[in-house]
PDB file of C-alpha atoms in Angstrom:
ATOM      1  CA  UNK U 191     131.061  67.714  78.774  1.00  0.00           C
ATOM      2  CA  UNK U 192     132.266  68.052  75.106  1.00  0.00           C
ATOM      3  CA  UNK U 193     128.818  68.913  73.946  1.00  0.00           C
ATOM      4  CA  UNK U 194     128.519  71.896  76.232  1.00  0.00           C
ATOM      5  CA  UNK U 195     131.654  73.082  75.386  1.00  0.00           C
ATOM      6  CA  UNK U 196     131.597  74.309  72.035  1.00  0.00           C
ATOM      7  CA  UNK U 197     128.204  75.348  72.190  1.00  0.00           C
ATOM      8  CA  UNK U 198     128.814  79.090  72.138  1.00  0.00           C
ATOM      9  CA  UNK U 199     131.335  79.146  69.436  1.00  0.00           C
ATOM     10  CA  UNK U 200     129.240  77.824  67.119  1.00  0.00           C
ATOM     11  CA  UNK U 201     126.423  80.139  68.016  1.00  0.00           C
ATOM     12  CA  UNK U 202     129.234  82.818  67.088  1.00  0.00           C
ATOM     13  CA  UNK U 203     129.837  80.697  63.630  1.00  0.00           C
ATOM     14  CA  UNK U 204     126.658  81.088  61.674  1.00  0.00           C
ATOM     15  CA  UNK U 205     123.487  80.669  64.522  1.00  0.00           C
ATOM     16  CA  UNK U 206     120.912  83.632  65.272  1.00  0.00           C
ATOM     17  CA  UNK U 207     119.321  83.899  68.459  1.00  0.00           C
ATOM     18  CA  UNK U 208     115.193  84.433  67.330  1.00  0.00           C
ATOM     19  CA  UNK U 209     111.996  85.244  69.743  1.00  0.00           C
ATOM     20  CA  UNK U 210     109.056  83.839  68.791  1.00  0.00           C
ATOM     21  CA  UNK U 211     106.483  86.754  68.903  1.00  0.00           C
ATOM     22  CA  UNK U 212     103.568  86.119  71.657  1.00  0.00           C
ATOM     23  CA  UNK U 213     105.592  83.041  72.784  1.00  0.00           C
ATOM     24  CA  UNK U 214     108.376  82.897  75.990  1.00  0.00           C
ATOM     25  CA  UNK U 215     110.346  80.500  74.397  1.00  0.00           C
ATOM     26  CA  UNK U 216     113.410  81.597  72.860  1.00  0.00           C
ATOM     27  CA  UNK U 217     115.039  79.335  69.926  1.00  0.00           C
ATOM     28  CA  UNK U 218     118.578  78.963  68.023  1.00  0.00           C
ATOM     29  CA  UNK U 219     117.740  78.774  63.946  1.00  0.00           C
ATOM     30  CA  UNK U 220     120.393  76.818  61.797  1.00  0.00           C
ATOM     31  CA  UNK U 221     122.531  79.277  59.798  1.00  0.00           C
ATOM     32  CA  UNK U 222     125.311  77.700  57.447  1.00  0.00           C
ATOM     33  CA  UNK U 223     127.385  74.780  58.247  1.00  0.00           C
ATOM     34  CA  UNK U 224     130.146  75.672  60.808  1.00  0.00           C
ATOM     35  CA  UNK U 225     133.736  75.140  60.773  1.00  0.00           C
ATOM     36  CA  UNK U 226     134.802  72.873  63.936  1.00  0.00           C
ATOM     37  CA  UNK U 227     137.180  74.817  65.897  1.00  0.00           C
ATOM     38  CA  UNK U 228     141.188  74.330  65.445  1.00  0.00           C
ATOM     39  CA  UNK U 229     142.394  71.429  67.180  1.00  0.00           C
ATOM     40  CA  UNK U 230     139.184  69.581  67.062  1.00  0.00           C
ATOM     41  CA  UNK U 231     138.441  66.329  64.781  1.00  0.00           C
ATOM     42  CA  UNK U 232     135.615  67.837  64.045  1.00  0.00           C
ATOM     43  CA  UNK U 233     133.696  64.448  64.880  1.00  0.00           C
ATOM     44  CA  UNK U 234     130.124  64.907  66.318  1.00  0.00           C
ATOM     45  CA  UNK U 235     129.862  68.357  66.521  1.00  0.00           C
ATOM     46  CA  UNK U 236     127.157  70.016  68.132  1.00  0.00           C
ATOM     47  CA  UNK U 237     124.466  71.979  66.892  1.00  0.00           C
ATOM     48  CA  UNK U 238     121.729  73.385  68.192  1.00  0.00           C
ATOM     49  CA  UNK U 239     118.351  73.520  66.183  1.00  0.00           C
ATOM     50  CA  UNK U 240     115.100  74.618  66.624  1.00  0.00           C
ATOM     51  CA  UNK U 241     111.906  74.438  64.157  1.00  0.00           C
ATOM     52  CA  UNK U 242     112.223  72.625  60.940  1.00  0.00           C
ATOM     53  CA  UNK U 243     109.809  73.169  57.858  1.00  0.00           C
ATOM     54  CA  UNK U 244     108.588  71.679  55.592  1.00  0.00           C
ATOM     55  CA  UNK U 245     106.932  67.840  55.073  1.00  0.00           C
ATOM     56  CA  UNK U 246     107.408  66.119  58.451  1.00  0.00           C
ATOM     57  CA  UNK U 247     109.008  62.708  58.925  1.00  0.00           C
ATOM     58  CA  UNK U 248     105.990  59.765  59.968  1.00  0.00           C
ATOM     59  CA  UNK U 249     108.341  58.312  62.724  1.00  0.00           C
ATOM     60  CA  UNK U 250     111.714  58.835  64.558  1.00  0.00           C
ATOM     61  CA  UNK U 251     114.139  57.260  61.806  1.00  0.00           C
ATOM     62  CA  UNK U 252     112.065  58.484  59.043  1.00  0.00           C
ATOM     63  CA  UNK U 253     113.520  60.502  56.298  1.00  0.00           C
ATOM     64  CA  UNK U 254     112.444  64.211  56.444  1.00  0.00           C
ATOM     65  CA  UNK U 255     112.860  66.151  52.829  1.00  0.00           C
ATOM     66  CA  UNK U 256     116.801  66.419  53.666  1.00  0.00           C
ATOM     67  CA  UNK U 257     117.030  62.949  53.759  1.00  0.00           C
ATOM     68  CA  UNK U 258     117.887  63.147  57.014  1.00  0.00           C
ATOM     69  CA  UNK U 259     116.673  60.671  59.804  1.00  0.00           C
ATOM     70  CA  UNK U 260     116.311  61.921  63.443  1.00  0.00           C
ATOM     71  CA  UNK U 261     116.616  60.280  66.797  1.00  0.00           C
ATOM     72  CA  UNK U 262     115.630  60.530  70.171  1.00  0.00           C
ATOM     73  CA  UNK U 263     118.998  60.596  72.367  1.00  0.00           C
ATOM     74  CA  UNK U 264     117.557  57.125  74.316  1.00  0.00           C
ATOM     75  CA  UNK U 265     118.317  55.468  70.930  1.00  0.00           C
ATOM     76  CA  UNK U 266     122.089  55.862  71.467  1.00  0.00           C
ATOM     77  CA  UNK U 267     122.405  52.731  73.202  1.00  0.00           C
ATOM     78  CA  UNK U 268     120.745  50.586  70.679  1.00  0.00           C
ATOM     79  CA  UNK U 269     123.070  51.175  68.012  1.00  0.00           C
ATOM     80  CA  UNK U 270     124.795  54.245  67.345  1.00  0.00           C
ATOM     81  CA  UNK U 271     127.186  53.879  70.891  1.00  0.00           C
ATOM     82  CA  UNK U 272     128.261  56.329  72.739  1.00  0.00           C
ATOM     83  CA  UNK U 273     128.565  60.069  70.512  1.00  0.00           C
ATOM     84  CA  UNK U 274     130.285  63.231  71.802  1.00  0.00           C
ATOM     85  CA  UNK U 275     130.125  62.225  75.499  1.00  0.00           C
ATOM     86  CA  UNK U 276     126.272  61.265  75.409  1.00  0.00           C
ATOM     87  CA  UNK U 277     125.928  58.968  78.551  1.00  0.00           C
ATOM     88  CA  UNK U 278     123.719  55.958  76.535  1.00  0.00           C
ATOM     89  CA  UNK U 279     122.727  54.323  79.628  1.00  0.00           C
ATOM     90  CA  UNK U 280     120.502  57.569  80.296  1.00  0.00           C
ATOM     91  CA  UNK U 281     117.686  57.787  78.400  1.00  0.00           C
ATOM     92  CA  UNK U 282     115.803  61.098  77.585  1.00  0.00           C
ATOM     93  CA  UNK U 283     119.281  63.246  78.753  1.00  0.00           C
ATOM     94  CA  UNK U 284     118.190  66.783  78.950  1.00  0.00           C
ATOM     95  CA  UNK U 285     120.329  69.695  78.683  1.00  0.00           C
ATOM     96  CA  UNK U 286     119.399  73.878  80.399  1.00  0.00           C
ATOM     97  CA  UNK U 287     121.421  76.513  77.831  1.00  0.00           C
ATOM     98  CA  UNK U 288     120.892  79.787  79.238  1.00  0.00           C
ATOM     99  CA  UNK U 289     117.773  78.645  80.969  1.00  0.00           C
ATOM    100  CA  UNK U 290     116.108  77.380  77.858  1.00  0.00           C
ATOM    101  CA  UNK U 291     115.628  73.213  78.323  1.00  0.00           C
ATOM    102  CA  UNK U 292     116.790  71.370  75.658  1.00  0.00           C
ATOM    103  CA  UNK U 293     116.399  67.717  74.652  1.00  0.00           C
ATOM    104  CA  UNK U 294     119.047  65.423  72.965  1.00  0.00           C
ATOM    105  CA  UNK U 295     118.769  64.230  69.564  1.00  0.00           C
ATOM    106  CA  UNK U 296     120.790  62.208  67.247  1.00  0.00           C
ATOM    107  CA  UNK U 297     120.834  63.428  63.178  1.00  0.00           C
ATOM    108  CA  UNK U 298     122.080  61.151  60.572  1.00  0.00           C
ATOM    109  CA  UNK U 299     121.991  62.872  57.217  1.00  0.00           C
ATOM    110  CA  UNK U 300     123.432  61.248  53.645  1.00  0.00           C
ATOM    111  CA  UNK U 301     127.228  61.728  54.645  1.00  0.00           C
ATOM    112  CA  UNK U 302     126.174  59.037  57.267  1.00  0.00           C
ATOM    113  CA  UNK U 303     128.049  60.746  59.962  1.00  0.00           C
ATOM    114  CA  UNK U 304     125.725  60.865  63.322  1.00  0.00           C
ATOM    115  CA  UNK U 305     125.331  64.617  64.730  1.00  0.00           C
ATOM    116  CA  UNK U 306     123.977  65.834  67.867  1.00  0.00           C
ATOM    117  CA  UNK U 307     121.292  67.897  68.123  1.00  0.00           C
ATOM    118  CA  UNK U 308     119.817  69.872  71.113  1.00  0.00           C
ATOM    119  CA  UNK U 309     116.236  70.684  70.189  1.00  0.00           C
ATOM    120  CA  UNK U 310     114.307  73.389  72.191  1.00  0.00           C
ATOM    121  CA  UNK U 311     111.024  72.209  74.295  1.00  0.00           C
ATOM    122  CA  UNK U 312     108.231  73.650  72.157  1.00  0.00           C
ATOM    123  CA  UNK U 313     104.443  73.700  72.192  1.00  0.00           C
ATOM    124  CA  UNK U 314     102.282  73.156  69.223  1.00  0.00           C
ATOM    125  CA  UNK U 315     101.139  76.916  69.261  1.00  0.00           C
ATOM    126  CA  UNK U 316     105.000  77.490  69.593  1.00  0.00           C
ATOM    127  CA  UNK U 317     105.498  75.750  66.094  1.00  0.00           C
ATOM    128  CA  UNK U 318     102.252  77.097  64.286  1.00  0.00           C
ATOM    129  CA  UNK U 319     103.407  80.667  65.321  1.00  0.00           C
ATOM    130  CA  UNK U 320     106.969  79.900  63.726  1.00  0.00           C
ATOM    131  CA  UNK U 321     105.017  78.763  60.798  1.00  0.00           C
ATOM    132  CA  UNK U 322     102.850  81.839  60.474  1.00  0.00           C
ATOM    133  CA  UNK U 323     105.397  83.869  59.372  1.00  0.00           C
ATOM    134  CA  UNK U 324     105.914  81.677  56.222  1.00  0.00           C
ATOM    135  CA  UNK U 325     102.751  81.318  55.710  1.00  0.00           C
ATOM    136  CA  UNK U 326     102.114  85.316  55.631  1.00  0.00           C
ATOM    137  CA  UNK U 327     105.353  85.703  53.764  1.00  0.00           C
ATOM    138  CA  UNK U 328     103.884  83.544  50.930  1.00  0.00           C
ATOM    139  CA  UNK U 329      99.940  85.492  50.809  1.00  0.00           C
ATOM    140  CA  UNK U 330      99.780  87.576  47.575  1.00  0.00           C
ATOM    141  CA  UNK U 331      98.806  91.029  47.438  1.00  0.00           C
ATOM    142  CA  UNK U 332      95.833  91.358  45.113  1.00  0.00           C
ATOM    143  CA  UNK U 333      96.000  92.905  41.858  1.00  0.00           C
ATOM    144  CA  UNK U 334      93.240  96.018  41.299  1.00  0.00           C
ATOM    145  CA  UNK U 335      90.785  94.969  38.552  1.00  0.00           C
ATOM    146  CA  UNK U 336      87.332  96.857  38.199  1.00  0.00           C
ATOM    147  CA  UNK U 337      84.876  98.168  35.840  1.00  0.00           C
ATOM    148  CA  UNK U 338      85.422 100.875  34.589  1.00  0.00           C
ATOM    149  CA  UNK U 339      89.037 101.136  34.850  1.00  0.00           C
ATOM    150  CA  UNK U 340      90.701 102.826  37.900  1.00  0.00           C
ATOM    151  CA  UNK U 341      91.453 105.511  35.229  1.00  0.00           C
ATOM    152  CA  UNK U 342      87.753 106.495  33.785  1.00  0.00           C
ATOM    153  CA  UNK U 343      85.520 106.030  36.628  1.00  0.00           C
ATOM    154  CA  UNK U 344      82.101 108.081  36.163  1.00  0.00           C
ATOM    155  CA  UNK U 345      80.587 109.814  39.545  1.00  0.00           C
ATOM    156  CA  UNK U 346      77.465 107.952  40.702  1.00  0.00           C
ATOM    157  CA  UNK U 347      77.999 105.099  37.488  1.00  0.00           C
ATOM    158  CA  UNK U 348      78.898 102.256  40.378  1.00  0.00           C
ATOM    159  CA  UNK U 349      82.571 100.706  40.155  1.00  0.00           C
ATOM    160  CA  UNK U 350      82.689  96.647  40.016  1.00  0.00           C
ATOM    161  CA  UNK U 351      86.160  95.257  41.685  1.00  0.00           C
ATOM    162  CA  UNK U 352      87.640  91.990  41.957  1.00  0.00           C
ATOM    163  CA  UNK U 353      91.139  90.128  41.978  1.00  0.00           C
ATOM    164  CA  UNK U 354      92.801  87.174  40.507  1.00  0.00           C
ATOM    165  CA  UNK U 355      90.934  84.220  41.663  1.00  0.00           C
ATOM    166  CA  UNK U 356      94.453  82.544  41.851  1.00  0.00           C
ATOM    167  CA  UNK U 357      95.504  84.860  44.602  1.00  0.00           C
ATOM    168  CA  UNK U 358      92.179  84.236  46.714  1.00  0.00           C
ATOM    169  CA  UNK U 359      93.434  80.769  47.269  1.00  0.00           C
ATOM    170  CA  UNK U 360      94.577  79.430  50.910  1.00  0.00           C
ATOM    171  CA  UNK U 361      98.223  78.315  51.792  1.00  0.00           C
ATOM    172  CA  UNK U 362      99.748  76.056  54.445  1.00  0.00           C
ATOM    173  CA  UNK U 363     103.024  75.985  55.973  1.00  0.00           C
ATOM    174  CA  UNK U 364     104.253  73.250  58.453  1.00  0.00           C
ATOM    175  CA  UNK U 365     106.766  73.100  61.027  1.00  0.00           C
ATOM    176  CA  UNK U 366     107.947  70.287  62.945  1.00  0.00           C
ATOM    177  CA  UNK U 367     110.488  69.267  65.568  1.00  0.00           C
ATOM    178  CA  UNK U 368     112.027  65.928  66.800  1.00  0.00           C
ATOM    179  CA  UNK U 369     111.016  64.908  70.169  1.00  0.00           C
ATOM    180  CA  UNK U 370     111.615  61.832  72.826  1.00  0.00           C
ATOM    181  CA  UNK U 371     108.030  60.507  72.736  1.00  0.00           C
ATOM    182  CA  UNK U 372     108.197  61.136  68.286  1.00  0.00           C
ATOM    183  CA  UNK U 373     107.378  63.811  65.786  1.00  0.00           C
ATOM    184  CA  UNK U 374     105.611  66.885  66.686  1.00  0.00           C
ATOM    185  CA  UNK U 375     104.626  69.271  63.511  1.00  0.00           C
ATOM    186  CA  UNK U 376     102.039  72.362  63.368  1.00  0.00           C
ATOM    187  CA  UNK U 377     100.176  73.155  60.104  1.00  0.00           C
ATOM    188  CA  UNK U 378      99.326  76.750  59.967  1.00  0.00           C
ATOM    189  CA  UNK U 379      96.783  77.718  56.939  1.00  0.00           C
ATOM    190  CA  UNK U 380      96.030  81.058  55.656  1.00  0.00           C
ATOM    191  CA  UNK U 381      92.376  80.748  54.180  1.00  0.00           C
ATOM    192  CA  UNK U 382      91.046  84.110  52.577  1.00  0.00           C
ATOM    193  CA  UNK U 383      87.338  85.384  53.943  1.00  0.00           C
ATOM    194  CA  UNK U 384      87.120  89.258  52.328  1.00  0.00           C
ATOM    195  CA  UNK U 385      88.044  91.238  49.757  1.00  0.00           C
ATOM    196  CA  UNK U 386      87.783  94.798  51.299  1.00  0.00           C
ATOM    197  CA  UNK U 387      87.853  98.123  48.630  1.00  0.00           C
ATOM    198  CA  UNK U 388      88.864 101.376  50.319  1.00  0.00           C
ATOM    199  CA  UNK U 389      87.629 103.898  48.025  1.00  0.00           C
ATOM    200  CA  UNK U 390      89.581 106.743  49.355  1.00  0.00           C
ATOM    201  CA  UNK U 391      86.823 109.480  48.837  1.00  0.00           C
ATOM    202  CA  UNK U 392      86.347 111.800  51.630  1.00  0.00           C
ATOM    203  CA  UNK U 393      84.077 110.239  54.242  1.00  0.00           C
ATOM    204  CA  UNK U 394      83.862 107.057  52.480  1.00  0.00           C
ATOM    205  CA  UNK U 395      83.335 103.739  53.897  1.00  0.00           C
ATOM    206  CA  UNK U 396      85.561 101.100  52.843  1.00  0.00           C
ATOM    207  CA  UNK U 397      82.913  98.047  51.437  1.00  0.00           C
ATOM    208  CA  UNK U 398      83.569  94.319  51.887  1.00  0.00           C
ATOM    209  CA  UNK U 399      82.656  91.190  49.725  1.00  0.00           C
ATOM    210  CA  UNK U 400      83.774  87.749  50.618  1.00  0.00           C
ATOM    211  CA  UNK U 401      84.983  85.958  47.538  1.00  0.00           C
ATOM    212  CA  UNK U 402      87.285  87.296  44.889  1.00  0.00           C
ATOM    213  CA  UNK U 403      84.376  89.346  43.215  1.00  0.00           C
ATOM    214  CA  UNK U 404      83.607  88.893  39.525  1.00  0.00           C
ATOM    215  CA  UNK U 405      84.891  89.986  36.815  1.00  0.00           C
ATOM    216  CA  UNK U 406      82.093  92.511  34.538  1.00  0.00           C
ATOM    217  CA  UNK U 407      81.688  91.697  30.941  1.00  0.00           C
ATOM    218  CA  UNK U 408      80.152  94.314  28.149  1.00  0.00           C
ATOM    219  CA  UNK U 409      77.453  92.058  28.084  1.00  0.00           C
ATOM    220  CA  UNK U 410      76.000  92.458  31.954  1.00  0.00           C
ATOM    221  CA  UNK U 411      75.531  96.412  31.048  1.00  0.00           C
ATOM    222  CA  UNK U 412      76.272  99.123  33.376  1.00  0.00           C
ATOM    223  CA  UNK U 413      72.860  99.093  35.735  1.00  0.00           C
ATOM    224  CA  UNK U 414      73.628  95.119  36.694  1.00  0.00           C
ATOM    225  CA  UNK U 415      74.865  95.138  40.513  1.00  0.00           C
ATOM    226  CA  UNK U 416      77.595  92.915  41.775  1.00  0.00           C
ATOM    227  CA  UNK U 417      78.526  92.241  45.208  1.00  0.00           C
ATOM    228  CA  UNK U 418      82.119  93.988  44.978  1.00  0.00           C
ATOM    229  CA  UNK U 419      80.651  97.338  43.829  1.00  0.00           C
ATOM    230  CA  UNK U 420      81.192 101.133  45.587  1.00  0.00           C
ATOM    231  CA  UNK U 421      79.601 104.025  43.945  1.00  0.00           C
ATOM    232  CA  UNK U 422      81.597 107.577  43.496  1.00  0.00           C
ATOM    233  CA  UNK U 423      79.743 110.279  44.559  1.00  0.00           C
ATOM    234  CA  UNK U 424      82.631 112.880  44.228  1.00  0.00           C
ATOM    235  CA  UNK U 425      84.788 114.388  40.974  1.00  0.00           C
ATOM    236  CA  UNK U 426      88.644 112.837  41.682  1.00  0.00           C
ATOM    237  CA  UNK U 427      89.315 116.795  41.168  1.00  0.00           C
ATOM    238  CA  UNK U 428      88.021 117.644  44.613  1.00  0.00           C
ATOM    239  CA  UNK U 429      91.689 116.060  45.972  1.00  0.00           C
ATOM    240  CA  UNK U 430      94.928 118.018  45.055  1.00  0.00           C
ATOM    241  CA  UNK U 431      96.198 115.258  43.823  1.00  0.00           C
ATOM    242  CA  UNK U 432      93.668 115.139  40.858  1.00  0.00           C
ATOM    243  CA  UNK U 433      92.547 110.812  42.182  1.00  0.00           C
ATOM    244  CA  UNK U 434      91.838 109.431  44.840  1.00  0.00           C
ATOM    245  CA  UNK U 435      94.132 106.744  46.478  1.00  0.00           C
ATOM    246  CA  UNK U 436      92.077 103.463  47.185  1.00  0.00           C
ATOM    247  CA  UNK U 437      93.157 100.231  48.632  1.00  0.00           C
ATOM    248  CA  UNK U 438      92.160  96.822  47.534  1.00  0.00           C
ATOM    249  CA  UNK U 439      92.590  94.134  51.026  1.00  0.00           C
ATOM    250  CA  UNK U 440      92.336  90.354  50.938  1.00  0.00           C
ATOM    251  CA  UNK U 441      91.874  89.494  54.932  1.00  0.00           C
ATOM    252  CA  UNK U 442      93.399  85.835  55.957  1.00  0.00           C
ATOM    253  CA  UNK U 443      91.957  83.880  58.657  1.00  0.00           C
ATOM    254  CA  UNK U 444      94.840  81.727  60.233  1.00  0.00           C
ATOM    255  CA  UNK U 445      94.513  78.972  61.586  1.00  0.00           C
ATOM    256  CA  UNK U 446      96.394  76.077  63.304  1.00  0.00           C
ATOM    257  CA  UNK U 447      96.455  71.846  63.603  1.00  0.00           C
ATOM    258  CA  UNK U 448      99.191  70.122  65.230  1.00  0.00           C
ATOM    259  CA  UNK U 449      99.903  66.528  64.706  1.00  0.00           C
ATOM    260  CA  UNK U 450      98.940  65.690  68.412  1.00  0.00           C
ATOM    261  CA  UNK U 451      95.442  66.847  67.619  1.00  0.00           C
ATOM    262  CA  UNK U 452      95.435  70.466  69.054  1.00  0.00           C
ATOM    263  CA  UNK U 453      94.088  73.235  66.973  1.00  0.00           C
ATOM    264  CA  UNK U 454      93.867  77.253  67.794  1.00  0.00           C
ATOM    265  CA  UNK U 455      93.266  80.260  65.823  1.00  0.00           C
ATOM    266  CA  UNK U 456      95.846  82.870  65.669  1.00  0.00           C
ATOM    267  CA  UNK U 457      95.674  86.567  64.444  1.00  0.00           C
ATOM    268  CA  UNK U 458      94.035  87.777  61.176  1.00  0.00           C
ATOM    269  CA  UNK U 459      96.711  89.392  58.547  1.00  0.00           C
ATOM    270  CA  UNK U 460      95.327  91.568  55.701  1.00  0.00           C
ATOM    271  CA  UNK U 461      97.821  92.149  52.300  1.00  0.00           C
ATOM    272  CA  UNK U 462      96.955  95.295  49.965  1.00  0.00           C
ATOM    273  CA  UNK U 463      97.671  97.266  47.127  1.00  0.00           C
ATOM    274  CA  UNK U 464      96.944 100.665  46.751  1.00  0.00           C
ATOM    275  CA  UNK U 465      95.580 102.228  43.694  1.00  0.00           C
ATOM    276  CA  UNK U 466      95.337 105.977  42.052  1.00  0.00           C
ATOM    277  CA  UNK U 467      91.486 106.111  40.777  1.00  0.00           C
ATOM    278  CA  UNK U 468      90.085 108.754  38.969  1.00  0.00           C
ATOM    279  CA  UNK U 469      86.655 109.961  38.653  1.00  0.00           C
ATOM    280  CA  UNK U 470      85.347 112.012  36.398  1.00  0.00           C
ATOM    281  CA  UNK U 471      81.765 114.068  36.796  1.00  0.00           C
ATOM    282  CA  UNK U 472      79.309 113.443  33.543  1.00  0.00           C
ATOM    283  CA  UNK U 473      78.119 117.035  32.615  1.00  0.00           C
ATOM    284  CA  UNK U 474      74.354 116.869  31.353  1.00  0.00           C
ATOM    285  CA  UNK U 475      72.707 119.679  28.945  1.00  0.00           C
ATOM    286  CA  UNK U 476      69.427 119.908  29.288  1.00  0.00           C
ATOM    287  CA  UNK U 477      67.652 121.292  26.298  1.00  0.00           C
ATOM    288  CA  UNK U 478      63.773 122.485  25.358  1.00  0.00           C
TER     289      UNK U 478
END
């Protein structure tokens, strides 16, 4: 069949074979637009795609944020004939690619011309995990404030810390895929639940706040606590490197809704910055 035939060329043309991490299910991303082969028309031509992102369409025939409309391969018959050696009399037609099961869609994007599309069989968590990677790819690492600054920290004077409330904010990717029985999409959501300081001081303990932590103003004083606070007990100058390297984390709980109602939880993912702090040791004279 024509479909099957140019298949692997195109794969050769601009497609890269991905694995989704903790999933079985092996999928072909779109890479550029290919070239038909020489002596083709170039009418029709196959593609194979997997996850798309991004706002999904409310119904086969909807517009996704292309503008392109997808349909199931059954819808051949009512309208769009017979493409690229689809059989429209049978409904749902299935193709096995290297023993991965595909299912047959029809794309119609603004040229008007009608591609076909073999789409993977995914799951929900399938989707959400191909959305996680967006979604970490888009977390912030949090910028080092704190009181006093990183460079004129005071032994045993405690150290406020905090980050950009902007950056403590959550963020959503979703990816979708055509199917025969509609739509299916997966909205993964990074919301943030700590904000971790590692101190870096020999036998230190790293300390955790949830929240961004506030920001200290002259006007609190230096004995007013805050919940994003660690205490120096050590000189920077006991390290050869005259500081001591701390790390400021933001942990993300993600999370997972599909559009047929399923939900999960999937790892945590933590983003940092490091920081060079220096403390300096208050010497007191004591006079009579």
């Amino acid at each position: 069949m024509r479909i099957l035939k140019w298949a692997i060329p195109f794969v050769a043309l601009g497609l890269t074979l991905v694995i989704h991490a903790g999933s079985a299910a092996a999928y072909l991303t779109p890479g550029p637009t290919p070239e038909p082969p020489a002596g083709t028309d170039g009418d029709n031509i196959l593609a194979i795609v997997a996850t798309q992102f991004g706002p999904a369409p409310a119904s086969p025939g909807a517009a996704d944020s292309h503008g392109c409309r997808w349909y199931p391969g059954d819808l051949v018959a009512t309208g769009l004939g017979s493409i690229g050696g689809l059989d429209p009399t049978a409904p749902g037609d299935v193709k096995v690619v290297n023993g991965v099961t595909y299912h047959i869609v029809v794309r119609i994007c603004s040229d008007g011309k009608p591609v076909i599309i073999l789409v993977p069989t995914l799951s929900a968590k399938s989707l959400a995990q191909a959305a996680t990677s967006r979604v970490e790819q888009a977390l912030p690492h949090p910028a080092v404030r704190s009181a006093p600054s990183t460079g004129k920290g005071i032994v045993n004077l405690g150290m406020w810390y905090w980050t950009d409330p902007a950056a403590y904010t959550g963020k959503s990717v979703t990816a979708w895929i055509p199917t025969p029985t509609g739509i299916l999409s997966a909205t993964t959501t990074a919301t943030p639940t700590t904000l971790t300081f590692t101190p870096g001081e020999p036998d230190a303990e790293p300390v955790t706040c949830s929240g961004p932590g506030k920001p200290w103003l002259p006007e609190y004083g230096d004995d007013l606590p805050s919940d994003c606070m660690y205490t120096y007990r050590h000189s920077s100058e006991i390290d050869p490197s005259g500081t001591f390297t701390a790390r400021l984390t933001i942990t993300w709980h993600i999370s997972w809704k599909s559009s047929n109602g399923t939900t999960g939880d999937l790892d945590s993912y933590d983003t940092s910055t490091t920081q060079a702090v220096t403390i300096k040791e208050i010497q007191a004279i004591v006079t009579r």
